[in-house]
Tab-separated table of C-alpha atoms and ligand atoms in Angstrom:
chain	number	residue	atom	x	y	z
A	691	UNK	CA	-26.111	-3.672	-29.775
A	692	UNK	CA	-23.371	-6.098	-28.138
A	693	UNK	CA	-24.542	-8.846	-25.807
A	694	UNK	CA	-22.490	-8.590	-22.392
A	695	UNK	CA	-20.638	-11.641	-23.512
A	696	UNK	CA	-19.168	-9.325	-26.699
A	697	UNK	CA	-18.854	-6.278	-24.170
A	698	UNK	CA	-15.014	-5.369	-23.425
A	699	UNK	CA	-15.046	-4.909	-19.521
A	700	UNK	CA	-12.795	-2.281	-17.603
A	701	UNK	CA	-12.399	-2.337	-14.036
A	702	UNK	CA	-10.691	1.284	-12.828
A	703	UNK	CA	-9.125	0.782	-8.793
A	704	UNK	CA	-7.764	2.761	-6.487
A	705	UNK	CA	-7.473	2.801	-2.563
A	706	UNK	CA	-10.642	4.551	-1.684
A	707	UNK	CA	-12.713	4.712	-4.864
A	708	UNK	CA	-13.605	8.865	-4.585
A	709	UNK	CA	-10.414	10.318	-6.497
A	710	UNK	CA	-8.875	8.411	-9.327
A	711	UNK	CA	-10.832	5.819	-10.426
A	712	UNK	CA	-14.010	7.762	-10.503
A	713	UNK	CA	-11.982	10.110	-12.983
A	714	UNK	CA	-10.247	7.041	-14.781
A	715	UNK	CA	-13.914	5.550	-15.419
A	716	UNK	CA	-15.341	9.314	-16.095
A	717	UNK	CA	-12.305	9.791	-18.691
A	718	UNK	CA	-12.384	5.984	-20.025
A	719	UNK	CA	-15.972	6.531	-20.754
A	720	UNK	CA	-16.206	9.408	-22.442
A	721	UNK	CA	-13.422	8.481	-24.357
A	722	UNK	CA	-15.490	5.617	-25.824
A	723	UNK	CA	-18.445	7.365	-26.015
A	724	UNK	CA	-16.802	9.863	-28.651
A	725	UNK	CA	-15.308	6.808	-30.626
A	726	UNK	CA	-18.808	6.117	-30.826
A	727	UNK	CA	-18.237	2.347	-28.750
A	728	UNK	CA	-20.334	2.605	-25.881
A	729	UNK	CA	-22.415	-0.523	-26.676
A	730	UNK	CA	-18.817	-2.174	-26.651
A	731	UNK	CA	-17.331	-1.655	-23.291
A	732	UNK	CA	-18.674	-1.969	-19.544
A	733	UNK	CA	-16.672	0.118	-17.262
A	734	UNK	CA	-16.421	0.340	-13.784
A	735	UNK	CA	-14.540	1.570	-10.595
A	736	UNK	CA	-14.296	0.400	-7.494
A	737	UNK	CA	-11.525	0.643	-4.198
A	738	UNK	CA	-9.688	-2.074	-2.522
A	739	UNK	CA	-10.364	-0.191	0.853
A	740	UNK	CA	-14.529	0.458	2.078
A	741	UNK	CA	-14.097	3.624	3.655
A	742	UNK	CA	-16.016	5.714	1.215
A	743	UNK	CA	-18.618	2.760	0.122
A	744	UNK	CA	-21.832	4.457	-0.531
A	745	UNK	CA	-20.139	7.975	-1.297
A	746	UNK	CA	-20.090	10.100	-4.361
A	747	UNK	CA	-16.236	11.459	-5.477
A	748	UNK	CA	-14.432	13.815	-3.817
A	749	UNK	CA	-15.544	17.037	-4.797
A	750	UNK	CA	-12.193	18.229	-6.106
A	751	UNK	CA	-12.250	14.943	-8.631
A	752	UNK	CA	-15.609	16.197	-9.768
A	753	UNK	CA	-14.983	19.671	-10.200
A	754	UNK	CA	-12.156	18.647	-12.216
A	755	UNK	CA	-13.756	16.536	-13.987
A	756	UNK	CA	-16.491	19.021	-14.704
A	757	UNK	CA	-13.692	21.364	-16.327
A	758	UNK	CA	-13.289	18.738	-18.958
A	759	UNK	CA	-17.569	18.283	-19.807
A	760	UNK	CA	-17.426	14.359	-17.659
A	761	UNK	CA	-19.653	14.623	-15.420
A	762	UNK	CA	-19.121	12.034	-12.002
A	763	UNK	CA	-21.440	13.122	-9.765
A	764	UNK	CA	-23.811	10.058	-10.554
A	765	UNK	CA	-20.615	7.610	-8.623
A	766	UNK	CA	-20.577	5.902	-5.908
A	767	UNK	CA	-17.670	4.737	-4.087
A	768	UNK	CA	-18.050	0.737	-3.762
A	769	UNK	CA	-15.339	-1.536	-2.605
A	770	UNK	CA	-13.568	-4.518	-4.788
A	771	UNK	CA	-15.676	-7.889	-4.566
A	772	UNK	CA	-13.503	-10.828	-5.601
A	773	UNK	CA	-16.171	-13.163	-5.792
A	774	UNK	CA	-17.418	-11.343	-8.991
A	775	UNK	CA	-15.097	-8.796	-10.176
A	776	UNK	CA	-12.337	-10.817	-11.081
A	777	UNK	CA	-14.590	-13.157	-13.247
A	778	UNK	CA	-17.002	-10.142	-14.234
A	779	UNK	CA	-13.827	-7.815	-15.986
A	780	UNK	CA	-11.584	-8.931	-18.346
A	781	UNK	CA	-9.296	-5.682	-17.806
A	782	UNK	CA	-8.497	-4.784	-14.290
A	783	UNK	CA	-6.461	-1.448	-13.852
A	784	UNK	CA	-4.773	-0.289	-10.583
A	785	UNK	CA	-3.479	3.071	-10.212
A	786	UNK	CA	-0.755	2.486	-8.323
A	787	UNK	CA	1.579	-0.549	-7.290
A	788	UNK	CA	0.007	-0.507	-3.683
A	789	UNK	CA	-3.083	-1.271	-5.445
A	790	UNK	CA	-1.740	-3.631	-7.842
A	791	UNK	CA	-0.297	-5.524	-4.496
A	792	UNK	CA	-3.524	-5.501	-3.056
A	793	UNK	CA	-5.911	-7.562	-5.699
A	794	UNK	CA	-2.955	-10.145	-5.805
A	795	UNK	CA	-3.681	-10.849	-1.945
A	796	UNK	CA	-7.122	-10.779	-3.240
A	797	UNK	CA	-6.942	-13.390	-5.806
A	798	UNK	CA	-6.894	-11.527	-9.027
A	799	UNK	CA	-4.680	-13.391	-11.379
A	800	UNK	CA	-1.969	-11.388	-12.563
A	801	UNK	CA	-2.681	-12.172	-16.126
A	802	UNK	CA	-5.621	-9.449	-15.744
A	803	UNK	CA	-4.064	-6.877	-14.116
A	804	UNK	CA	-1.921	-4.033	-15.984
A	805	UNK	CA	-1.150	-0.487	-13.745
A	806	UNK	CA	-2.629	2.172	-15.272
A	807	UNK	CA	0.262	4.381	-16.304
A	808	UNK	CA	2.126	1.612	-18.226
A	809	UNK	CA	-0.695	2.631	-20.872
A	810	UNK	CA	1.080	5.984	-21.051
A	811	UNK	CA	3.678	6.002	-23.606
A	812	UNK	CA	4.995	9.096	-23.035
A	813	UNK	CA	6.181	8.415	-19.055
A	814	UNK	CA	7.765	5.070	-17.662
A	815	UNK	CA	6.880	6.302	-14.340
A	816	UNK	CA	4.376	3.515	-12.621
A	817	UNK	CA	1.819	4.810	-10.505
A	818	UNK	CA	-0.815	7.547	-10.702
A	819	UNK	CA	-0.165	9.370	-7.481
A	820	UNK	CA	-3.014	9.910	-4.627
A	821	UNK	CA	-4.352	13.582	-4.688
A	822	UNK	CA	-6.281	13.347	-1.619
A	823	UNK	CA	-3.681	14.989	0.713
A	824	UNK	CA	-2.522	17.582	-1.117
A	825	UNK	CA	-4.210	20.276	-2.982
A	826	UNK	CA	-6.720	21.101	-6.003
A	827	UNK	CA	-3.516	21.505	-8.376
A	828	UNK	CA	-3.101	17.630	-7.902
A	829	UNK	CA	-6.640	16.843	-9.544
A	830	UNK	CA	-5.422	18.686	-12.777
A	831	UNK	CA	-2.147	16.812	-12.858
A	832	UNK	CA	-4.241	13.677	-12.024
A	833	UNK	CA	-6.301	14.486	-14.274
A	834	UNK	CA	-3.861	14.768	-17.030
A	835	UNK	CA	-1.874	12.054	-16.187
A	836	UNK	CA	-5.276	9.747	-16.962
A	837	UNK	CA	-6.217	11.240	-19.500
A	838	UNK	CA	-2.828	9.837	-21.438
A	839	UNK	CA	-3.230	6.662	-19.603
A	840	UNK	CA	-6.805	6.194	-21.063
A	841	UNK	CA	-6.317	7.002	-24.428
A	842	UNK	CA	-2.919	4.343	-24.708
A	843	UNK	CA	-5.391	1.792	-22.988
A	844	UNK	CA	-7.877	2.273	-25.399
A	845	UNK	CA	-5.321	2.010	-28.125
A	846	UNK	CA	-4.029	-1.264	-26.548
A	847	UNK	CA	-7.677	-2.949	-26.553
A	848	UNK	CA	-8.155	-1.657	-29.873
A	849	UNK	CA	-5.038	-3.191	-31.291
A	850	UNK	CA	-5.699	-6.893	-29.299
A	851	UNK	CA	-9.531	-7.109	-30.625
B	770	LIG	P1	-8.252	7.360	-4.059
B	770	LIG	O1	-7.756	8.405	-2.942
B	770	LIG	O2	-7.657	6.026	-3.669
B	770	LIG	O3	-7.666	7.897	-5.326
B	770	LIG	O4	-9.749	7.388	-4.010
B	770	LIG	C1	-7.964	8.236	-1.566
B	770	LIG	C2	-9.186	8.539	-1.026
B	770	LIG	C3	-9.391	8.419	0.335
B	770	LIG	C4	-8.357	7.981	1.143
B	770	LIG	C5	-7.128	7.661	0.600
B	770	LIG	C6	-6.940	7.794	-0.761
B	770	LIG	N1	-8.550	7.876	2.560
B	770	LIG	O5	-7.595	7.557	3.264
B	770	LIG	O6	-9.682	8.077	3.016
């Protein structure tokens, strides 16, 4: 069993905390739970915004997510805390460069922070794109999208430990 202080910490963000980082953290951690690492890592998500504080993932990122055996209905949405997360994760991961922006104005060191799809090798492409607006077809793609971005992250921990 790792002590927290061996733990690898993962901090998933996105604007409201109900569509991609609940399915970053429900892909991330299933992901390391079938690498048999689970003791390793603490993962989390959160949202730079506190609209949705309090509220379980959209329904379309769950049912998604449900089509793939993760199961996110145990989330809820909080909002980024400076005053612990930065010191708390070693790894913070924003979906998109709006979000990136964002937890510099918060005080996140840039040293921490890598976007989320520069973990996919197969896209040079930056951000994971909000679903929320459009349709259910945009969870899949999402979905997808995180799924490559997860597994080159874990590569990338793997390879620095
Ligand atoms: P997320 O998507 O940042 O991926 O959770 C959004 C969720 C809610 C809103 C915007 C984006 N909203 O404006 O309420």
């Amino acid at each position: 069993m790792s002590t927290p202080q061996q733990q690898t910490s993962v901090l998933f963000v996105c604007l409201g905390n109900i569509c991609r980082s609940p399915l970053a953290h429900g892909i991330f951690q299933h992901l390391v739970n079938t690498n048999n690492l689970t003791d390793h890592y603490q993962i989390d998500s959160c949202g730079t915004a506190s609209y949705h504080t309090g509220n379980p993932p959209d329904p379309r990122s769950i049912q998604t997510a449900a089509l793939h055996n993760i199961d996110l209905t145990a989330q809820r949405a909080r909002q980024f805390d400076p005053l612990t997360d930065i010191e708390r994760f070693a790894w913070i991961i924003p979906m998109d460069a709006a979000n990136h922006r964002d937890l510099i104005k918060l005080g996140t060191p840039k040293s921490r922070l890598r976007l989320m799809r520069s973990f996919d090798p197969t896209t040079t492409a930056p951000d994971i794109p909000d679903p929320y607006y459009g349709g259910d077809g945009g969870f899949e793609q999402v979905y997808q999208m995180l799924q490559h971005a997860c597994q080159g992250l874990l590569d990338s921990i793997k390879d620095q430990a």
